[in-house]
mmCIF file of N, CA and C in Angstrom:
data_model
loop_
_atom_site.group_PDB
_atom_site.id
_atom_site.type_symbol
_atom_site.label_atom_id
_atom_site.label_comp_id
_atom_site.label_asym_id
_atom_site.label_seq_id
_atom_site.Cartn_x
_atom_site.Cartn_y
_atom_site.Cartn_z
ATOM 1 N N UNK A 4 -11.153 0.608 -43.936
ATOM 2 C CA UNK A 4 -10.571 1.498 -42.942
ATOM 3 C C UNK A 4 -9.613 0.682 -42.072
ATOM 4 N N UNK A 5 -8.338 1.393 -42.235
ATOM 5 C CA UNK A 5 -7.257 0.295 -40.969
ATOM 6 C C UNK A 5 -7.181 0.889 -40.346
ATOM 7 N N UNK A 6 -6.894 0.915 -38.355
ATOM 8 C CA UNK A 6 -6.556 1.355 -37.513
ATOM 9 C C UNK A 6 -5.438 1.102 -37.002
ATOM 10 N N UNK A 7 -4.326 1.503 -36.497
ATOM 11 C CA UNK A 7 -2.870 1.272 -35.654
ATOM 12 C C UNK A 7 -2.789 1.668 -34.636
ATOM 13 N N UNK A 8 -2.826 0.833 -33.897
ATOM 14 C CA UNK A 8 -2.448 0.931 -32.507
ATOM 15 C C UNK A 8 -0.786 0.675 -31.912
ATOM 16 N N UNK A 9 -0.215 1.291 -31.626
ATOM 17 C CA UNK A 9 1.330 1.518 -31.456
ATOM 18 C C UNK A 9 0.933 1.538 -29.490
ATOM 19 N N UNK A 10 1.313 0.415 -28.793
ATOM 20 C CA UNK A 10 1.558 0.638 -27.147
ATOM 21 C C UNK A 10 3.307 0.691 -27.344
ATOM 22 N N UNK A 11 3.801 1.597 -26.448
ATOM 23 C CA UNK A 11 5.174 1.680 -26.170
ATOM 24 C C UNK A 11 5.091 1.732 -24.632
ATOM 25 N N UNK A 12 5.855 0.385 -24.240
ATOM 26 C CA UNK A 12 6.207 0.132 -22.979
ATOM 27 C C UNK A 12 6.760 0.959 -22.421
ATOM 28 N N UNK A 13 7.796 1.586 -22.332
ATOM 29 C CA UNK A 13 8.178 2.686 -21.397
ATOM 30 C C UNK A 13 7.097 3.812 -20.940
ATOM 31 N N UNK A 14 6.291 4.348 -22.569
ATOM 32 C CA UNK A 14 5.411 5.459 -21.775
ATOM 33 C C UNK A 14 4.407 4.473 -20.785
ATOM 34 N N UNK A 15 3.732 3.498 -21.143
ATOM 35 C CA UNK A 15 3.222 2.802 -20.202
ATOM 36 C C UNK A 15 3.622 2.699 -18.997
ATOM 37 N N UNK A 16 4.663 2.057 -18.890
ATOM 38 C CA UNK A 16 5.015 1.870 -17.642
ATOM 39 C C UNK A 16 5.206 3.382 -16.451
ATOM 40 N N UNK A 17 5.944 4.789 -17.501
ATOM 41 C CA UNK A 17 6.046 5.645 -16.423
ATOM 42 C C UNK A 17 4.256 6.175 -16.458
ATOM 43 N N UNK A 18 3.523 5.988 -17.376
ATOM 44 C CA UNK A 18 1.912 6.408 -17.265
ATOM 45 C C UNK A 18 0.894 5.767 -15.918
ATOM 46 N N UNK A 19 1.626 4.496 -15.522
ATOM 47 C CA UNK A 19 1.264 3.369 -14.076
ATOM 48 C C UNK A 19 1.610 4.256 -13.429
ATOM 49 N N UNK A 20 3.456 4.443 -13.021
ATOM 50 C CA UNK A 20 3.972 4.673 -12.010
ATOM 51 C C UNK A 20 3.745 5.894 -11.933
ATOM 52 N N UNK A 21 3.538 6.984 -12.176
ATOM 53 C CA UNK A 21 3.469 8.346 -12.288
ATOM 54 C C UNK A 21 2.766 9.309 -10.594
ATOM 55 N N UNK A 22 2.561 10.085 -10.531
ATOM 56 C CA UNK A 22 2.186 10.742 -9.270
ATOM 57 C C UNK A 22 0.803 11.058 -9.678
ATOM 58 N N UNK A 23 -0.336 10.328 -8.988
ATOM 59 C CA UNK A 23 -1.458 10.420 -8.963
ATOM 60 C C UNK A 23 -1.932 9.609 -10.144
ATOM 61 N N UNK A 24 -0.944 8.543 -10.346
ATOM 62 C CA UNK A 24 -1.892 7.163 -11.427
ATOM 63 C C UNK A 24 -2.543 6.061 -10.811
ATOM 64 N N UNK A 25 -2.741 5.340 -11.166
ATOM 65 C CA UNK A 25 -3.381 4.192 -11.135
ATOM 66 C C UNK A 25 -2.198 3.399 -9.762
ATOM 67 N N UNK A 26 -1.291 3.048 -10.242
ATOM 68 C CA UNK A 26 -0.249 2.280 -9.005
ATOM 69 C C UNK A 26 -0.604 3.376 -7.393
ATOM 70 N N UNK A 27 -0.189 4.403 -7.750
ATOM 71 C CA UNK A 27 0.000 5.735 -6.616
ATOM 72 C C UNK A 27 -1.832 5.149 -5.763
ATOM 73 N N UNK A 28 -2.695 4.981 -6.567
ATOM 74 C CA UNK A 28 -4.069 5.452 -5.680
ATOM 75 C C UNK A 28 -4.120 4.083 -5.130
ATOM 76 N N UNK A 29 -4.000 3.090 -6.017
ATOM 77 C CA UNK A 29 -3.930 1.282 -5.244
ATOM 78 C C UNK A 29 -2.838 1.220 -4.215
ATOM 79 N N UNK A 30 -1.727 1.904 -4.101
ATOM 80 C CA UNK A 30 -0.190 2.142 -2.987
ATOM 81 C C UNK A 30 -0.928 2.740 -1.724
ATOM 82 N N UNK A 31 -1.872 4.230 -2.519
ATOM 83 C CA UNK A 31 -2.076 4.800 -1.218
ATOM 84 C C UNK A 31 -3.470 3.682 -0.074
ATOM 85 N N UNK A 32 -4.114 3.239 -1.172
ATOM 86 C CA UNK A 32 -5.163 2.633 -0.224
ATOM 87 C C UNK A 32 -4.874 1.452 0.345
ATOM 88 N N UNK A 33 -3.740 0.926 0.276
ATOM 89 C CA UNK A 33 -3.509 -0.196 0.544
ATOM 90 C C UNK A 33 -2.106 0.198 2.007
ATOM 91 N N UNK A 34 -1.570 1.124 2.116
ATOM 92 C CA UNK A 34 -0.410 1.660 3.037
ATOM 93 C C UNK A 34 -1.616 2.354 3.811
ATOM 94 N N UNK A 35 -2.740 2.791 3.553
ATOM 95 C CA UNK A 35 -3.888 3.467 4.749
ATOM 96 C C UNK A 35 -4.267 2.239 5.441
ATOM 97 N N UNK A 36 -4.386 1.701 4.770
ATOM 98 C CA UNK A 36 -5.275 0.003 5.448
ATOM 99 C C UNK A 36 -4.156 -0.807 6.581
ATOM 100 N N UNK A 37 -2.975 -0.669 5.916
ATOM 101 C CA UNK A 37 -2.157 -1.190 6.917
ATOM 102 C C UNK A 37 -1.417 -0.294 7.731
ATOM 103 N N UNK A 38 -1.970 1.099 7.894
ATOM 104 C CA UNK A 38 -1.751 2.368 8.984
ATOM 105 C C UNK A 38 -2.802 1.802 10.140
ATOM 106 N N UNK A 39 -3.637 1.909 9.517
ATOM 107 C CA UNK A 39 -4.928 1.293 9.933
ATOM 108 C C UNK A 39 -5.481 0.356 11.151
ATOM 109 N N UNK A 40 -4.169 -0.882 10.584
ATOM 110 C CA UNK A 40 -4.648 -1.967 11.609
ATOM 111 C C UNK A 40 -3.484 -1.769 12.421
ATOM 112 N N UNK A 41 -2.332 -0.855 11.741
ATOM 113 C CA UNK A 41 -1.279 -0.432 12.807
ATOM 114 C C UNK A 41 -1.953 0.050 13.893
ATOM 115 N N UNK A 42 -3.049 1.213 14.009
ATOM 116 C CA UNK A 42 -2.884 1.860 14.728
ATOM 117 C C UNK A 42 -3.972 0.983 15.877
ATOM 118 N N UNK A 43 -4.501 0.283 15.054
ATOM 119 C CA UNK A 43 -5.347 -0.791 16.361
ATOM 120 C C UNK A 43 -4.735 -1.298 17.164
ATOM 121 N N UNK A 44 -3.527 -2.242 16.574
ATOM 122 C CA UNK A 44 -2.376 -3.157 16.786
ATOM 123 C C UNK A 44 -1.696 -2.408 18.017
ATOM 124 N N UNK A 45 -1.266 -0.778 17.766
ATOM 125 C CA UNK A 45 -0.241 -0.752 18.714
ATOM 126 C C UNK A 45 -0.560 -0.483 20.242
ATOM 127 N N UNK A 46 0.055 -0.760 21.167
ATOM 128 C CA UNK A 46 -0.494 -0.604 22.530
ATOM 129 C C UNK A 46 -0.628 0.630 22.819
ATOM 130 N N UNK A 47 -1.541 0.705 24.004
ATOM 131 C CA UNK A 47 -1.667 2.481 24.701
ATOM 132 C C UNK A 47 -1.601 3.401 23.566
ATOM 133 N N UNK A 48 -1.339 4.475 23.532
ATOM 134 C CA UNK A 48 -1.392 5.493 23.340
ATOM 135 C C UNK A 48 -0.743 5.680 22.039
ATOM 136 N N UNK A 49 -0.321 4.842 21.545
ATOM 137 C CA UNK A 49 1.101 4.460 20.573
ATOM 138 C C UNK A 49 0.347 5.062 19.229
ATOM 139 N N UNK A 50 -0.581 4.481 18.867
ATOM 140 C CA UNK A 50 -1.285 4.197 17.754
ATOM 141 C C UNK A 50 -1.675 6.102 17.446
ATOM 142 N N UNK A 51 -1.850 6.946 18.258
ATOM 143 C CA UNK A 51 -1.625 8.135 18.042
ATOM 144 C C UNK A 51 -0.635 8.738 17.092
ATOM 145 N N UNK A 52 0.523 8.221 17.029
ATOM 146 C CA UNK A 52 1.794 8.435 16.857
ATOM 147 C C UNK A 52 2.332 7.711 15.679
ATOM 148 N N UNK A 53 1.353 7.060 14.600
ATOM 149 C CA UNK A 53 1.216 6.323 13.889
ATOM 150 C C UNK A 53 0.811 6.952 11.741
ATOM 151 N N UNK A 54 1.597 7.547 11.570
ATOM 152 C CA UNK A 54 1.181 8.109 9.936
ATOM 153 C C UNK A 54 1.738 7.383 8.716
ATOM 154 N N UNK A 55 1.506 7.545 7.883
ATOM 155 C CA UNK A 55 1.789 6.931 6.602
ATOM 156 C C UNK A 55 1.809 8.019 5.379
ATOM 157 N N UNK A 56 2.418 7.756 3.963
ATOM 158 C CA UNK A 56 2.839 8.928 3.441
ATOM 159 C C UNK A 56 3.374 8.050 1.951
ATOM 160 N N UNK A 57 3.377 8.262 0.988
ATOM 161 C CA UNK A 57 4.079 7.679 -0.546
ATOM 162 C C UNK A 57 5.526 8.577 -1.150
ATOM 163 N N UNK A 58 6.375 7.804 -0.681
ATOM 164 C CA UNK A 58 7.106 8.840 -1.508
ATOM 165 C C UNK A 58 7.747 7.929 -2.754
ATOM 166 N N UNK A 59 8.806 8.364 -3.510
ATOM 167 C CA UNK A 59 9.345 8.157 -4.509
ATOM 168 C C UNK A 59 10.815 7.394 -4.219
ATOM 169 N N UNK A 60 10.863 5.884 -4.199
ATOM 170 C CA UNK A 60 12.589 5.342 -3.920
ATOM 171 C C UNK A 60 13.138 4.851 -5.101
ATOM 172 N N UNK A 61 14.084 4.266 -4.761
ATOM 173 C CA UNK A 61 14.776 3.955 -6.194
ATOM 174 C C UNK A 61 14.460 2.890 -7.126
ATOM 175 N N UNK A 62 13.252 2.190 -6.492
ATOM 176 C CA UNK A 62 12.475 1.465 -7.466
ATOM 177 C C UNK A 62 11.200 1.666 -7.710
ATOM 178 N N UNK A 63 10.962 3.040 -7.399
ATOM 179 C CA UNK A 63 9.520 3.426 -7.266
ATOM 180 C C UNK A 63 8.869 4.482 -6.484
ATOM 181 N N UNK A 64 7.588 4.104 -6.271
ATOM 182 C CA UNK A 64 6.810 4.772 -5.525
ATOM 183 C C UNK A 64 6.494 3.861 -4.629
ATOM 184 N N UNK A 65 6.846 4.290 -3.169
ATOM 185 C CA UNK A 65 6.632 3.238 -1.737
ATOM 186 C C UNK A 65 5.731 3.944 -0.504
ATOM 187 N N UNK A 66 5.124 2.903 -0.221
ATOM 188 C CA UNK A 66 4.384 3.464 1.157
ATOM 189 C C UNK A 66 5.393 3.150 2.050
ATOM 190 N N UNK A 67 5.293 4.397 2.830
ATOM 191 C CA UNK A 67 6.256 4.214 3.620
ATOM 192 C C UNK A 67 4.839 4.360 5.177
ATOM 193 N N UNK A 68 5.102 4.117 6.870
ATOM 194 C CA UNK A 68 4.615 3.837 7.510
ATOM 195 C C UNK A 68 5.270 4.169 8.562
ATOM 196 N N UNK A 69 4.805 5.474 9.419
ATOM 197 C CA UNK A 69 6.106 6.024 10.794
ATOM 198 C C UNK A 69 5.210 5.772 11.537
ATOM 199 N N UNK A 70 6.014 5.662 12.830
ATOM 200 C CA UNK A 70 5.017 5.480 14.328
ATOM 201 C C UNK A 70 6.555 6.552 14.765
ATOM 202 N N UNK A 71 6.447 7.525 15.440
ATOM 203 C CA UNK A 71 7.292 8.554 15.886
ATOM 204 C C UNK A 71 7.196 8.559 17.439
ATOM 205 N N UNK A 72 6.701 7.787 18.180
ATOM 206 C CA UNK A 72 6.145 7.498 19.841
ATOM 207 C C UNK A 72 8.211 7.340 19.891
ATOM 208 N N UNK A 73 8.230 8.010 21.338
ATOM 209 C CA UNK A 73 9.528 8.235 21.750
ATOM 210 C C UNK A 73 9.688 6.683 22.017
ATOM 211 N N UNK A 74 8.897 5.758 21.967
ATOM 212 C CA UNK A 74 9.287 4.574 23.205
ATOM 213 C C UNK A 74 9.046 3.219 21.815
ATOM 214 N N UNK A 75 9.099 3.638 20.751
ATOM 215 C CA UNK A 75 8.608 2.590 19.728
ATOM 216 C C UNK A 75 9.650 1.055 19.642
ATOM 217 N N UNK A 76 10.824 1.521 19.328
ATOM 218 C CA UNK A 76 12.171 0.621 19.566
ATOM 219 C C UNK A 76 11.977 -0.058 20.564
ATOM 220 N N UNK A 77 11.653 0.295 21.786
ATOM 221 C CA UNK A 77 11.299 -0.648 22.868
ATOM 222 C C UNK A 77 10.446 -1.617 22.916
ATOM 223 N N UNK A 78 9.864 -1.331 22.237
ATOM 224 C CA UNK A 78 8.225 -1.944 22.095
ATOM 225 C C UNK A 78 8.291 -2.845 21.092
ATOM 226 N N UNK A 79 9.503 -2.779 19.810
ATOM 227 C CA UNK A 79 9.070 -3.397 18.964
ATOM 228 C C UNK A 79 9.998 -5.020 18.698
ATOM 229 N N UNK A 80 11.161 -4.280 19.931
ATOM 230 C CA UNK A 80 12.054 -5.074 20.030
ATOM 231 C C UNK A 80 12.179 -5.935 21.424
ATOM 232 N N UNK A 81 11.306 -5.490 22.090
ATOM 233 C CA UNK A 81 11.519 -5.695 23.803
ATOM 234 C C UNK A 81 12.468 -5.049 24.453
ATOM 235 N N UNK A 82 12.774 -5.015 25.465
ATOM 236 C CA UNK A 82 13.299 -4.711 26.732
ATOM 237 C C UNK A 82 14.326 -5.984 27.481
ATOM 238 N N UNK A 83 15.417 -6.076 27.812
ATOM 239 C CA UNK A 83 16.127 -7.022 28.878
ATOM 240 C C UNK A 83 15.986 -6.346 30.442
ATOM 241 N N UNK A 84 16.002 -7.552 31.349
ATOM 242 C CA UNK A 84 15.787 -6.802 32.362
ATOM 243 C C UNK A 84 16.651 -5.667 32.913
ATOM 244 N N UNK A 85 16.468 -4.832 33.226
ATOM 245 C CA UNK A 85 17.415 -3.824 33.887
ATOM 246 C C UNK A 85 16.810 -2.780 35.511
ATOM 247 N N UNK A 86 17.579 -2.549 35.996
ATOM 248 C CA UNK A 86 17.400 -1.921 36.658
ATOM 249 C C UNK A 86 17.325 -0.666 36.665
ATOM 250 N N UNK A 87 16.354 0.217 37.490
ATOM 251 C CA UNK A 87 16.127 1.777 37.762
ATOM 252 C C UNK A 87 16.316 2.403 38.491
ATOM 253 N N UNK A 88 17.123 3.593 38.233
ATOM 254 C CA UNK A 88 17.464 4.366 39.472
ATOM 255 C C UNK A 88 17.005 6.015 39.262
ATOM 256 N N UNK A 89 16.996 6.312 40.667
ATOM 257 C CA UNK A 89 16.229 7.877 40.480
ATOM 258 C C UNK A 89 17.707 8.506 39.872
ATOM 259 N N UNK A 90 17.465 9.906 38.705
ATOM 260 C CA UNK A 90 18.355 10.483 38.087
ATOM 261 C C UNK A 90 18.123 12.185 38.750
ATOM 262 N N UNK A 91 17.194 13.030 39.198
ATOM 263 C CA UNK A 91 16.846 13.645 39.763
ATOM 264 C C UNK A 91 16.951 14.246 41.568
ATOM 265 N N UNK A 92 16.438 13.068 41.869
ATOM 266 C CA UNK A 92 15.668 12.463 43.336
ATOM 267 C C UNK A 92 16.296 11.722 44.175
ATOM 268 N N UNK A 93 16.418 11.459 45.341
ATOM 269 C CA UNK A 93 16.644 10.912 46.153
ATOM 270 C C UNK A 93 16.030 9.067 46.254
ATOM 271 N N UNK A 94 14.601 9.335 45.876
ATOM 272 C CA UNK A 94 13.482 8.278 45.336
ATOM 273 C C UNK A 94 12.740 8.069 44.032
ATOM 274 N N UNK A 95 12.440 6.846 43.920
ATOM 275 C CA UNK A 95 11.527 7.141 42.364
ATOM 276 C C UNK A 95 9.998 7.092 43.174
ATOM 277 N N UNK A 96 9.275 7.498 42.715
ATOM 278 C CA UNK A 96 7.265 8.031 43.243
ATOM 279 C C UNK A 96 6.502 6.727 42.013
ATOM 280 N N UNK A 97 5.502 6.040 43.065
ATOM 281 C CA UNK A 97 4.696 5.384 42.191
ATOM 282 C C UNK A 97 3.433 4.770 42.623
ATOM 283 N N UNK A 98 2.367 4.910 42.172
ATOM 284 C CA UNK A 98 1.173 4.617 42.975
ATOM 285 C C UNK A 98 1.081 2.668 42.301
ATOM 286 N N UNK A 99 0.609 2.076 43.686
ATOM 287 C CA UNK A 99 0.215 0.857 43.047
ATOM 288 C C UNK A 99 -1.206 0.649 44.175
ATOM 289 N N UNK A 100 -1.994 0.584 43.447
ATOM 290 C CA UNK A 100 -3.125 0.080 44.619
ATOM 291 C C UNK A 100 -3.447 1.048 44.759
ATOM 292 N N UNK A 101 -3.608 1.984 44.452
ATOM 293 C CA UNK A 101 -4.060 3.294 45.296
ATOM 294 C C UNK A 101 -2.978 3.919 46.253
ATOM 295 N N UNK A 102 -1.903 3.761 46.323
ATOM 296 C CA UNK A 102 -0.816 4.074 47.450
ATOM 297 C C UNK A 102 0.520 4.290 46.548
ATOM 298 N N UNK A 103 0.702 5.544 47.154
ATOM 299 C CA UNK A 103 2.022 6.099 46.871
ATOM 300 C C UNK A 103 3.430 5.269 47.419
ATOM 301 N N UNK A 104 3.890 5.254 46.758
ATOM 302 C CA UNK A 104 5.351 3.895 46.703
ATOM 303 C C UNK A 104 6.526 5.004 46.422
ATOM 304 N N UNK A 105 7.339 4.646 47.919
ATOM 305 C CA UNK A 105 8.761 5.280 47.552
ATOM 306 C C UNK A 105 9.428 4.193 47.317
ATOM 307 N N UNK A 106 11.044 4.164 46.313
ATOM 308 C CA UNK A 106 11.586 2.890 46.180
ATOM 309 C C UNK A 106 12.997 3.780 45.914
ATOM 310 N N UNK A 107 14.086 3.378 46.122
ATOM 311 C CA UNK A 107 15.275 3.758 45.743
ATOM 312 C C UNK A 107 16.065 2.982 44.812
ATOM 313 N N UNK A 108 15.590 1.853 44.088
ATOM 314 C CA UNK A 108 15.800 1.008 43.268
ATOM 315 C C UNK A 108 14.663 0.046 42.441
ATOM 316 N N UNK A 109 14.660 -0.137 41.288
ATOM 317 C CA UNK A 109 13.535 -0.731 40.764
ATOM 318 C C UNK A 109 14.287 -1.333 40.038
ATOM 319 N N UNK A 110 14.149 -3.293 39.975
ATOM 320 C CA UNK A 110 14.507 -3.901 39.194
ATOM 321 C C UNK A 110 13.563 -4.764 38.106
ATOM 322 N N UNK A 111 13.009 -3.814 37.195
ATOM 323 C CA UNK A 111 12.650 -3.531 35.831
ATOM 324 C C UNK A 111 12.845 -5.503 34.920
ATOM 325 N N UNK A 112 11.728 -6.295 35.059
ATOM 326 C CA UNK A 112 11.648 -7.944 34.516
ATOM 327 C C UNK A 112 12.031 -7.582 33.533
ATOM 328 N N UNK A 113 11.975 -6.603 32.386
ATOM 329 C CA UNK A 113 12.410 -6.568 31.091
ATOM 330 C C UNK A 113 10.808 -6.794 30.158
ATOM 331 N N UNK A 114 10.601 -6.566 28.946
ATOM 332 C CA UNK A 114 9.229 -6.780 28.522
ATOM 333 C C UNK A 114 9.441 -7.401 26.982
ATOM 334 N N UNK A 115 8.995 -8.468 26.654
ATOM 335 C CA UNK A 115 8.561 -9.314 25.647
ATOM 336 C C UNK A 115 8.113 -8.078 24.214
ATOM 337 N N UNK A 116 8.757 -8.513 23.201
ATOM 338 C CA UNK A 116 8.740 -7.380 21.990
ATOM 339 C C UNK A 116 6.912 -7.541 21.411
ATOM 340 N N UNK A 117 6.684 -6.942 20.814
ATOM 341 C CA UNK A 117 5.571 -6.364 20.244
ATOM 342 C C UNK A 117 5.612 -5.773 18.724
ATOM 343 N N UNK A 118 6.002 -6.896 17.965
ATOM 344 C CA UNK A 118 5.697 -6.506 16.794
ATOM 345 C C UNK A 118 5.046 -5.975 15.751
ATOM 346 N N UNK A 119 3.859 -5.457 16.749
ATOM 347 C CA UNK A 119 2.513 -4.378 15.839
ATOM 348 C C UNK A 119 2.532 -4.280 14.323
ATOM 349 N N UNK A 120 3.751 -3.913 13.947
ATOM 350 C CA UNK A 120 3.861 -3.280 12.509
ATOM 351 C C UNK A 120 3.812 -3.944 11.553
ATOM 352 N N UNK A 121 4.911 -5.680 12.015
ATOM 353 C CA UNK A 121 4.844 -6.222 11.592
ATOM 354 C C UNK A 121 3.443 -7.139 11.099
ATOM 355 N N UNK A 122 3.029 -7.415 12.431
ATOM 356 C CA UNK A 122 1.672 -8.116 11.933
ATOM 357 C C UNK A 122 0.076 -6.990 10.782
ATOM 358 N N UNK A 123 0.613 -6.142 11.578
ATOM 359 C CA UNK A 123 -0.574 -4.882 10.820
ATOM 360 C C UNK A 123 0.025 -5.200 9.053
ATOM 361 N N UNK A 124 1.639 -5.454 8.680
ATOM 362 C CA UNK A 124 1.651 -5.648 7.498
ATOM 363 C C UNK A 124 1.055 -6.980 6.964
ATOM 364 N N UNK A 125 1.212 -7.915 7.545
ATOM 365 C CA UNK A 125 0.871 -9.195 7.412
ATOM 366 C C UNK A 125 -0.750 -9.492 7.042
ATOM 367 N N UNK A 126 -1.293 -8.969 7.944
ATOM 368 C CA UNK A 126 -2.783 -8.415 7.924
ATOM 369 C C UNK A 126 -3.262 -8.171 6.891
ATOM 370 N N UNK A 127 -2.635 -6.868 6.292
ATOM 371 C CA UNK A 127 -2.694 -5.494 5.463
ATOM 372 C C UNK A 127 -2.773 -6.294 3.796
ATOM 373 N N UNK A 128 -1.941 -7.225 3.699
ATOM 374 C CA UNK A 128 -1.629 -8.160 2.052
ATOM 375 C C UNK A 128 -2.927 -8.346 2.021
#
């Protein structure tokens, strides 16, 4: 009795890459894991604002990884110092200490970047 076994690389390869194969379920658990430590990673409230998703690019199937927080760019890049002015108001309102703070100018140190995403990928390998 002879048996033949014929593998053809192409069906192989699109049989890996395919939607809901073998690559797709190791992509998805591995882009959750590094959602994951994203969402530990990012400061305050951020990590709310934090999803992940597989879609299809031009070399594949990619985890892709959004944080949609209005203030993310800031955060990921830092801040230079700048100054604040009321756009509304006469004053800007701010409690420090327990006490309400009027100020008509706030000059804003600027804030050191926060690369969250980056390290959550770093992590994530």
């Amino acid at each position: 009795m002879t048996v033949e076994m014929r593998i053809e690389q192409g069906r192989l390869a699109r049989a890996l890459r395919a939607r809901g194969g073998i690559a797709e379920r190791f992509l998805s658990r591995r882009t959750r894991r590094v959602a994951d430590i994203a969402r530990r990673e990012a400061p305050g409230r951020m990590g709310a604002y934090i999803d992940w998703k597989i879609e299809s690019g031009p070399r594949g199937l990619e985890g892709v990884i959004i944080c949609d927080h209005p203030a993310t760019l800031y955060v990921l890049y830092g801040t230079r110092p700048h100054i604040i002015r009321p756009r509304r108001a006469k004053a800007l309102r701010f409690d420090v200490g327990g006490r309400t703070v009027f100020a008509a100018v706030v000059h804003h140190p600027g804030t050191r970047p926060n690369d969250f995403l980056g390290r959550a990928l770093r992590a994530g390998r």
